[in-house]
C-alpha cells in the first residue's frame, strides 16, 4: 500500500505515516492502533513475544 492509501484507510494524514516510518517512538498509541488495524484487515498478522513486537506475517496474494 502507498502512504496515501494507508493514511486514507486509517483516517490519518500522509505526513503522519511518513513520521511513523521514520520514528514510532513518539507516536500516539491510538495512531499505531489505527494503522495496525488497516494492515490486519488486509491479512497482516503482527507477532509479539512478551508484549514486544518481533515481526509480521502476511499471506501472499496471487
PDB file of N, CA, C and O in Angstrom:
ATOM      1  N   UNK A   1       0.837  -1.181   0.000  1.00  0.00           N
ATOM      2  CA  UNK A   1       0.000   0.000   0.000  1.00  0.00           C
ATOM      3  C   UNK A   1       0.881   1.243   0.000  1.00  0.00           C
ATOM      4  O   UNK A   1       1.941   1.252   0.608  1.00  0.00           O
ATOM      5  N   UNK A   2       0.394   2.259  -0.638  1.00  0.00           N
ATOM      6  CA  UNK A   2       1.123   3.520  -0.627  1.00  0.00           C
ATOM      7  C   UNK A   2       0.866   4.261   0.681  1.00  0.00           C
ATOM      8  O   UNK A   2      -0.078   3.943   1.417  1.00  0.00           O
ATOM      9  N   UNK A   3       1.682   5.244   0.959  1.00  0.00           N
ATOM     10  CA  UNK A   3       1.470   6.065   2.159  1.00  0.00           C
ATOM     11  C   UNK A   3       0.102   6.728   2.117  1.00  0.00           C
ATOM     12  O   UNK A   3      -0.583   6.799   3.137  1.00  0.00           O
ATOM     13  N   UNK A   4      -0.297   7.196   0.936  1.00  0.00           N
ATOM     14  CA  UNK A   4      -1.609   7.834   0.800  1.00  0.00           C
ATOM     15  C   UNK A   4      -2.742   6.857   1.092  1.00  0.00           C
ATOM     16  O   UNK A   4      -3.726   7.209   1.750  1.00  0.00           O
ATOM     17  N   UNK A   5      -2.606   5.609   0.631  1.00  0.00           N
ATOM     18  CA  UNK A   5      -3.638   4.601   0.864  1.00  0.00           C
ATOM     19  C   UNK A   5      -3.740   4.240   2.342  1.00  0.00           C
ATOM     20  O   UNK A   5      -4.842   4.113   2.875  1.00  0.00           O
ATOM     21  N   UNK A   6      -2.607   4.066   2.987  1.00  0.00           N
ATOM     22  CA  UNK A   6      -2.614   3.746   4.417  1.00  0.00           C
ATOM     23  C   UNK A   6      -3.231   4.899   5.200  1.00  0.00           C
ATOM     24  O   UNK A   6      -4.070   4.696   6.079  1.00  0.00           O
ATOM     25  N   UNK A   7      -2.815   6.114   4.875  1.00  0.00           N
ATOM     26  CA  UNK A   7      -3.330   7.290   5.578  1.00  0.00           C
ATOM     27  C   UNK A   7      -4.849   7.388   5.430  1.00  0.00           C
ATOM     28  O   UNK A   7      -5.560   7.589   6.421  1.00  0.00           O
ATOM     29  N   UNK A   8      -5.339   7.234   4.228  1.00  0.00           N
ATOM     30  CA  UNK A   8      -6.785   7.339   3.998  1.00  0.00           C
ATOM     31  C   UNK A   8      -7.540   6.251   4.749  1.00  0.00           C
ATOM     32  O   UNK A   8      -8.569   6.520   5.383  1.00  0.00           O
ATOM     33  N   UNK A   9      -7.040   5.024   4.691  1.00  0.00           N
ATOM     34  CA  UNK A   9      -7.723   3.912   5.357  1.00  0.00           C
ATOM     35  C   UNK A   9      -7.715   4.060   6.871  1.00  0.00           C
ATOM     36  O   UNK A   9      -8.640   3.612   7.547  1.00  0.00           O
ATOM     37  N   UNK A  10      -6.674   4.688   7.413  1.00  0.00           N
ATOM     38  CA  UNK A  10      -6.564   4.861   8.867  1.00  0.00           C
ATOM     39  C   UNK A  10      -7.147   6.177   9.352  1.00  0.00           C
ATOM     40  O   UNK A  10      -7.208   6.414  10.559  1.00  0.00           O
ATOM     41  N   UNK A  11      -7.572   7.036   8.428  1.00  0.00           N
ATOM     42  CA  UNK A  11      -8.108   8.328   8.824  1.00  0.00           C
ATOM     43  C   UNK A  11      -7.025   9.282   9.310  1.00  0.00           C
ATOM     44  O   UNK A  11      -7.268  10.106  10.202  1.00  0.00           O
ATOM     45  N   UNK A  12      -5.831   9.159   8.728  1.00  0.00           N
ATOM     46  CA  UNK A  12      -4.695   9.977   9.126  1.00  0.00           C
ATOM     47  C   UNK A  12      -4.191  10.762   7.921  1.00  0.00           C
ATOM     48  O   UNK A  12      -4.632  10.544   6.802  1.00  0.00           O
ATOM     49  N   UNK A  13      -3.231  11.640   8.158  1.00  0.00           N
ATOM     50  CA  UNK A  13      -2.612  12.355   7.045  1.00  0.00           C
ATOM     51  C   UNK A  13      -1.410  11.574   6.537  1.00  0.00           C
ATOM     52  O   UNK A  13      -0.830  10.764   7.268  1.00  0.00           O
ATOM     53  N   UNK A  14      -1.039  11.829   5.300  1.00  0.00           N
ATOM     54  CA  UNK A  14       0.146  11.190   4.743  1.00  0.00           C
ATOM     55  C   UNK A  14       1.375  11.561   5.563  1.00  0.00           C
ATOM     56  O   UNK A  14       2.258  10.737   5.788  1.00  0.00           O
ATOM     57  N   UNK A  15       1.456  12.797   6.030  1.00  0.00           N
ATOM     58  CA  UNK A  15       2.605  13.235   6.816  1.00  0.00           C
ATOM     59  C   UNK A  15       2.729  12.419   8.108  1.00  0.00           C
ATOM     60  O   UNK A  15       3.832  12.123   8.550  1.00  0.00           O
ATOM     61  N   UNK A  16       1.613  12.044   8.697  1.00  0.00           N
ATOM     62  CA  UNK A  16       1.652  11.196   9.894  1.00  0.00           C
ATOM     63  C   UNK A  16       2.285   9.846   9.566  1.00  0.00           C
ATOM     64  O   UNK A  16       3.103   9.331  10.328  1.00  0.00           O
ATOM     65  N   UNK A  17       1.928   9.279   8.418  1.00  0.00           N
ATOM     66  CA  UNK A  17       2.504   7.999   8.001  1.00  0.00           C
ATOM     67  C   UNK A  17       4.000   8.156   7.759  1.00  0.00           C
ATOM     68  O   UNK A  17       4.797   7.301   8.166  1.00  0.00           O
ATOM     69  N   UNK A  18       4.396   9.243   7.128  1.00  0.00           N
ATOM     70  CA  UNK A  18       5.826   9.500   6.898  1.00  0.00           C
ATOM     71  C   UNK A  18       6.564   9.552   8.230  1.00  0.00           C
ATOM     72  O   UNK A  18       7.622   8.943   8.394  1.00  0.00           O
ATOM     73  N   UNK A  19       6.014  10.263   9.204  1.00  0.00           N
ATOM     74  CA  UNK A  19       6.651  10.357  10.521  1.00  0.00           C
ATOM     75  C   UNK A  19       6.736   8.990  11.194  1.00  0.00           C
ATOM     76  O   UNK A  19       7.736   8.660  11.826  1.00  0.00           O
ATOM     77  N   UNK A  20       5.691   8.180  11.071  1.00  0.00           N
ATOM     78  CA  UNK A  20       5.718   6.833  11.653  1.00  0.00           C
ATOM     79  C   UNK A  20       6.818   5.983  11.032  1.00  0.00           C
ATOM     80  O   UNK A  20       7.472   5.209  11.726  1.00  0.00           O
ATOM     81  N   UNK A  21       7.004   6.103   9.738  1.00  0.00           N
ATOM     82  CA  UNK A  21       8.040   5.320   9.068  1.00  0.00           C
ATOM     83  C   UNK A  21       9.433   5.745   9.533  1.00  0.00           C
ATOM     84  O   UNK A  21      10.355   4.940   9.533  1.00  0.00           O
ATOM     85  N   UNK A  22       9.573   6.985   9.941  1.00  0.00           N
ATOM     86  CA  UNK A  22      10.868   7.492  10.375  1.00  0.00           C
ATOM     87  C   UNK A  22      11.140   7.198  11.849  1.00  0.00           C
ATOM     88  O   UNK A  22      12.280   6.963  12.234  1.00  0.00           O
ATOM     89  N   UNK A  23      10.078   7.227  12.680  1.00  0.00           N
ATOM     90  CA  UNK A  23      10.279   7.068  14.128  1.00  0.00           C
ATOM     91  C   UNK A  23       8.941   6.810  14.802  1.00  0.00           C
ATOM     92  O   UNK A  23       8.105   7.692  14.872  1.00  0.00           O
ATOM     93  N   UNK A  24       8.761   5.601  15.322  1.00  0.00           N
ATOM     94  CA  UNK A  24       7.500   5.285  16.003  1.00  0.00           C
ATOM     95  C   UNK A  24       7.550   5.573  17.496  1.00  0.00           C
ATOM     96  O   UNK A  24       6.540   5.483  18.177  1.00  0.00           O
ATOM     97  N   UNK A  25       8.705   5.951  18.017  1.00  0.00           N
ATOM     98  CA  UNK A  25       8.839   6.098  19.469  1.00  0.00           C
ATOM     99  C   UNK A  25       7.973   7.211  20.045  1.00  0.00           C
ATOM    100  O   UNK A  25       7.592   7.152  21.208  1.00  0.00           O
ATOM    101  N   UNK A  26       7.661   8.217  19.248  1.00  0.00           N
ATOM    102  CA  UNK A  26       6.854   9.319  19.765  1.00  0.00           C
ATOM    103  C   UNK A  26       5.400   9.248  19.292  1.00  0.00           C
ATOM    104  O   UNK A  26       4.623  10.163  19.544  1.00  0.00           O
ATOM    105  N   UNK A  27       5.031   8.169  18.617  1.00  0.00           N
ATOM    106  CA  UNK A  27       3.672   8.038  18.086  1.00  0.00           C
ATOM    107  C   UNK A  27       2.666   7.791  19.203  1.00  0.00           C
ATOM    108  O   UNK A  27       2.955   7.111  20.183  1.00  0.00           O
ATOM    109  N   UNK A  28       1.476   8.341  19.017  1.00  0.00           N
ATOM    110  CA  UNK A  28       0.406   8.103  19.975  1.00  0.00           C
ATOM    111  C   UNK A  28      -0.111   6.677  19.800  1.00  0.00           C
ATOM    112  O   UNK A  28      -0.154   6.138  18.692  1.00  0.00           O
ATOM    113  N   UNK A  29      -0.491   6.072  20.903  1.00  0.00           N
ATOM    114  CA  UNK A  29      -0.987   4.696  20.876  1.00  0.00           C
ATOM    115  C   UNK A  29      -2.173   4.552  19.924  1.00  0.00           C
ATOM    116  O   UNK A  29      -2.278   3.573  19.185  1.00  0.00           O
ATOM    117  N   UNK A  30      -3.053   5.525  19.911  1.00  0.00           N
ATOM    118  CA  UNK A  30      -4.228   5.486  19.028  1.00  0.00           C
ATOM    119  C   UNK A  30      -3.806   5.454  17.560  1.00  0.00           C
ATOM    120  O   UNK A  30      -4.375   4.723  16.749  1.00  0.00           O
ATOM    121  N   UNK A  31      -2.794   6.232  17.200  1.00  0.00           N
ATOM    122  CA  UNK A  31      -2.314   6.265  15.822  1.00  0.00           C
ATOM    123  C   UNK A  31      -1.757   4.911  15.415  1.00  0.00           C
ATOM    124  O   UNK A  31      -2.079   4.394  14.343  1.00  0.00           O
ATOM    125  N   UNK A  32      -0.948   4.317  16.272  1.00  0.00           N
ATOM    126  CA  UNK A  32      -0.389   2.993  15.986  1.00  0.00           C
ATOM    127  C   UNK A  32      -1.486   1.951  15.857  1.00  0.00           C
ATOM    128  O   UNK A  32      -1.448   1.086  14.973  1.00  0.00           O
ATOM    129  N   UNK A  33      -2.481   2.032  16.726  1.00  0.00           N
ATOM    130  CA  UNK A  33      -3.608   1.089  16.682  1.00  0.00           C
ATOM    131  C   UNK A  33      -4.363   1.215  15.363  1.00  0.00           C
ATOM    132  O   UNK A  33      -4.700   0.220  14.727  1.00  0.00           O
ATOM    133  N   UNK A  34      -4.606   2.452  14.927  1.00  0.00           N
ATOM    134  CA  UNK A  34      -5.355   2.658  13.691  1.00  0.00           C
ATOM    135  C   UNK A  34      -4.605   2.115  12.476  1.00  0.00           C
ATOM    136  O   UNK A  34      -5.203   1.490  11.600  1.00  0.00           O
ATOM    137  N   UNK A  35      -3.303   2.325  12.435  1.00  0.00           N
ATOM    138  CA  UNK A  35      -2.502   1.812  11.323  1.00  0.00           C
ATOM    139  C   UNK A  35      -2.449   0.288  11.380  1.00  0.00           C
ATOM    140  O   UNK A  35      -2.586  -0.392  10.359  1.00  0.00           O
ATOM    141  N   UNK A  36      -2.294  -0.241  12.566  1.00  0.00           N
ATOM    142  CA  UNK A  36      -2.259  -1.702  12.722  1.00  0.00           C
ATOM    143  C   UNK A  36      -3.563  -2.324  12.217  1.00  0.00           C
ATOM    144  O   UNK A  36      -3.544  -3.342  11.511  1.00  0.00           O
ATOM    145  N   UNK A  37      -4.678  -1.728  12.535  1.00  0.00           N
ATOM    146  CA  UNK A  37      -5.982  -2.253  12.091  1.00  0.00           C
ATOM    147  C   UNK A  37      -6.096  -2.270  10.573  1.00  0.00           C
ATOM    148  O   UNK A  37      -6.691  -3.181  10.002  1.00  0.00           O
ATOM    149  N   UNK A  38      -5.546  -1.253   9.918  1.00  0.00           N
ATOM    150  CA  UNK A  38      -5.566  -1.214   8.453  1.00  0.00           C
ATOM    151  C   UNK A  38      -4.853  -2.437   7.891  1.00  0.00           C
ATOM    152  O   UNK A  38      -5.371  -3.126   7.006  1.00  0.00           O
ATOM    153  N   UNK A  39      -3.672  -2.718   8.412  1.00  0.00           N
ATOM    154  CA  UNK A  39      -2.909  -3.855   7.901  1.00  0.00           C
ATOM    155  C   UNK A  39      -3.527  -5.186   8.302  1.00  0.00           C
ATOM    156  O   UNK A  39      -3.553  -6.134   7.503  1.00  0.00           O
ATOM    157  N   UNK A  40      -4.057  -5.287   9.512  1.00  0.00           N
ATOM    158  CA  UNK A  40      -4.707  -6.534   9.934  1.00  0.00           C
ATOM    159  C   UNK A  40      -5.923  -6.839   9.063  1.00  0.00           C
ATOM    160  O   UNK A  40      -6.181  -8.000   8.743  1.00  0.00           O
ATOM    161  N   UNK A  41      -6.646  -5.815   8.655  1.00  0.00           N
ATOM    162  CA  UNK A  41      -7.808  -6.006   7.789  1.00  0.00           C
ATOM    163  C   UNK A  41      -7.407  -6.548   6.417  1.00  0.00           C
ATOM    164  O   UNK A  41      -8.227  -7.114   5.700  1.00  0.00           O
ATOM    165  N   UNK A  42      -6.133  -6.396   6.085  1.00  0.00           N
ATOM    166  CA  UNK A  42      -5.616  -6.876   4.808  1.00  0.00           C
ATOM    167  C   UNK A  42      -4.789  -8.152   4.960  1.00  0.00           C
ATOM    168  O   UNK A  42      -4.033  -8.527   4.083  1.00  0.00           O
ATOM    169  N   UNK A  43      -4.918  -8.804   6.114  1.00  0.00           N
ATOM    170  CA  UNK A  43      -4.305 -10.108   6.307  1.00  0.00           C
ATOM    171  C   UNK A  43      -2.926 -10.123   6.934  1.00  0.00           C
ATOM    172  O   UNK A  43      -2.289 -11.168   7.000  1.00  0.00           O
ATOM    173  N   UNK A  44      -2.442  -8.977   7.409  1.00  0.00           N
ATOM    174  CA  UNK A  44      -1.135  -8.933   8.061  1.00  0.00           C
ATOM    175  C   UNK A  44      -1.323  -9.262   9.535  1.00  0.00           C
ATOM    176  O   UNK A  44      -2.200  -8.724  10.194  1.00  0.00           O
ATOM    177  N   UNK A  45      -0.511 -10.186  10.032  1.00  0.00           N
ATOM    178  CA  UNK A  45      -0.548 -10.548  11.451  1.00  0.00           C
ATOM    179  C   UNK A  45       0.703 -10.008  12.131  1.00  0.00           C
ATOM    180  O   UNK A  45       1.824 -10.241  11.672  1.00  0.00           O
ATOM    181  N   UNK A  46       0.522  -9.272  13.213  1.00  0.00           N
ATOM    182  CA  UNK A  46       1.636  -8.730  13.975  1.00  0.00           C
ATOM    183  C   UNK A  46       2.005  -9.734  15.062  1.00  0.00           C
ATOM    184  O   UNK A  46       1.139 -10.219  15.784  1.00  0.00           O
ATOM    185  N   UNK A  47       3.273 -10.069  15.153  1.00  0.00           N
ATOM    186  CA  UNK A  47       3.743 -11.088  16.084  1.00  0.00           C
ATOM    187  C   UNK A  47       4.414 -10.442  17.287  1.00  0.00           C
ATOM    188  O   UNK A  47       5.242  -9.539  17.130  1.00  0.00           O
ATOM    189  N   UNK A  48       4.044 -10.922  18.472  1.00  0.00           N
ATOM    190  CA  UNK A  48       4.573 -10.378  19.724  1.00  0.00           C
ATOM    191  C   UNK A  48       5.101 -11.505  20.597  1.00  0.00           C
ATOM    192  O   UNK A  48       4.593 -12.614  20.585  1.00  0.00           O
ATOM    193  N   UNK A  49       6.126 -11.204  21.357  1.00  0.00           N
ATOM    194  CA  UNK A  49       6.649 -12.118  22.361  1.00  0.00           C
ATOM    195  C   UNK A  49       6.879 -11.294  23.626  1.00  0.00           C
ATOM    196  O   UNK A  49       7.601 -10.294  23.590  1.00  0.00           O
ATOM    197  N   UNK A  50       6.226 -11.686  24.703  1.00  0.00           N
ATOM    198  CA  UNK A  50       6.329 -10.958  25.971  1.00  0.00           C
ATOM    199  C   UNK A  50       5.976  -9.483  25.816  1.00  0.00           C
ATOM    200  O   UNK A  50       6.606  -8.597  26.398  1.00  0.00           O
ATOM    201  N   UNK A  51       4.968  -9.205  24.973  1.00  0.00           N
ATOM    202  CA  UNK A  51       4.499  -7.843  24.791  1.00  0.00           C
ATOM    203  C   UNK A  51       5.341  -6.978  23.882  1.00  0.00           C
ATOM    204  O   UNK A  51       5.072  -5.798  23.718  1.00  0.00           O
ATOM    205  N   UNK A  52       6.359  -7.566  23.257  1.00  0.00           N
ATOM    206  CA  UNK A  52       7.251  -6.818  22.372  1.00  0.00           C
ATOM    207  C   UNK A  52       7.049  -7.298  20.936  1.00  0.00           C
ATOM    208  O   UNK A  52       7.035  -8.505  20.677  1.00  0.00           O
ATOM    209  N   UNK A  53       6.889  -6.360  20.015  1.00  0.00           N
ATOM    210  CA  UNK A  53       6.740  -6.724  18.618  1.00  0.00           C
ATOM    211  C   UNK A  53       8.000  -7.370  18.085  1.00  0.00           C
ATOM    212  O   UNK A  53       9.093  -6.832  18.242  1.00  0.00           O
ATOM    213  N   UNK A  54       7.834  -8.558  17.476  1.00  0.00           N
ATOM    214  CA  UNK A  54       9.005  -9.280  16.976  1.00  0.00           C
ATOM    215  C   UNK A  54       8.941  -9.530  15.470  1.00  0.00           C
ATOM    216  O   UNK A  54       9.907 -10.030  14.891  1.00  0.00           O
ATOM    217  N   UNK A  55       7.816  -9.203  14.830  1.00  0.00           N
ATOM    218  CA  UNK A  55       7.736  -9.425  13.393  1.00  0.00           C
ATOM    219  C   UNK A  55       6.317  -9.352  12.883  1.00  0.00           C
ATOM    220  O   UNK A  55       5.384  -9.030  13.604  1.00  0.00           O
ATOM    221  N   UNK A  56       6.188  -9.651  11.599  1.00  0.00           N
ATOM    222  CA  UNK A  56       4.875  -9.711  10.961  1.00  0.00           C
ATOM    223  C   UNK A  56       4.800 -10.951  10.097  1.00  0.00           C
ATOM    224  O   UNK A  56       5.817 -11.518   9.699  1.00  0.00           O
ATOM    225  N   UNK A  57       3.588 -11.343   9.793  1.00  0.00           N
ATOM    226  CA  UNK A  57       3.337 -12.478   8.917  1.00  0.00           C
ATOM    227  C   UNK A  57       2.206 -12.062   7.978  1.00  0.00           C
ATOM    228  O   UNK A  57       1.198 -11.522   8.428  1.00  0.00           O
ATOM    229  N   UNK A  58       2.401 -12.266   6.697  1.00  0.00           N
ATOM    230  CA  UNK A  58       1.372 -11.880   5.737  1.00  0.00           C
ATOM    231  C   UNK A  58       1.199 -12.972   4.701  1.00  0.00           C
ATOM    232  O   UNK A  58       2.182 -13.600   4.289  1.00  0.00           O
ATOM    233  N   UNK A  59      -0.038 -13.196   4.297  1.00  0.00           N
ATOM    234  CA  UNK A  59      -0.306 -14.168   3.244  1.00  0.00           C
ATOM    235  C   UNK A  59       0.105 -13.575   1.913  1.00  0.00           C
ATOM    236  O   UNK A  59      -0.079 -12.395   1.667  1.00  0.00           O
ATOM    237  N   UNK A  60       0.644 -14.425   1.069  1.00  0.00           N
ATOM    238  CA  UNK A  60       0.979 -13.986  -0.283  1.00  0.00           C
ATOM    239  C   UNK A  60      -0.288 -13.983  -1.106  1.00  0.00           C
ATOM    240  O   UNK A  60      -1.089 -14.901  -1.041  1.00  0.00           O
ATOM    241  N   UNK A  61      -0.445 -12.950  -1.910  1.00  0.00           N
ATOM    242  CA  UNK A  61      -1.598 -12.923  -2.817  1.00  0.00           C
ATOM    243  C   UNK A  61      -1.134 -13.345  -4.200  1.00  0.00           C
ATOM    244  O   UNK A  61      -0.012 -13.104  -4.609  1.00  0.00           O
ATOM    245  N   UNK A  62      -2.030 -13.988  -4.904  1.00  0.00           N
ATOM    246  CA  UNK A  62      -1.736 -14.384  -6.269  1.00  0.00           C
ATOM    247  C   UNK A  62      -1.132 -15.671  -6.337  1.00  0.00           C
ATOM    248  O   UNK A  62      -0.500 -16.401  -6.770  1.00  0.00           O
TER     249      UNK A  62
END
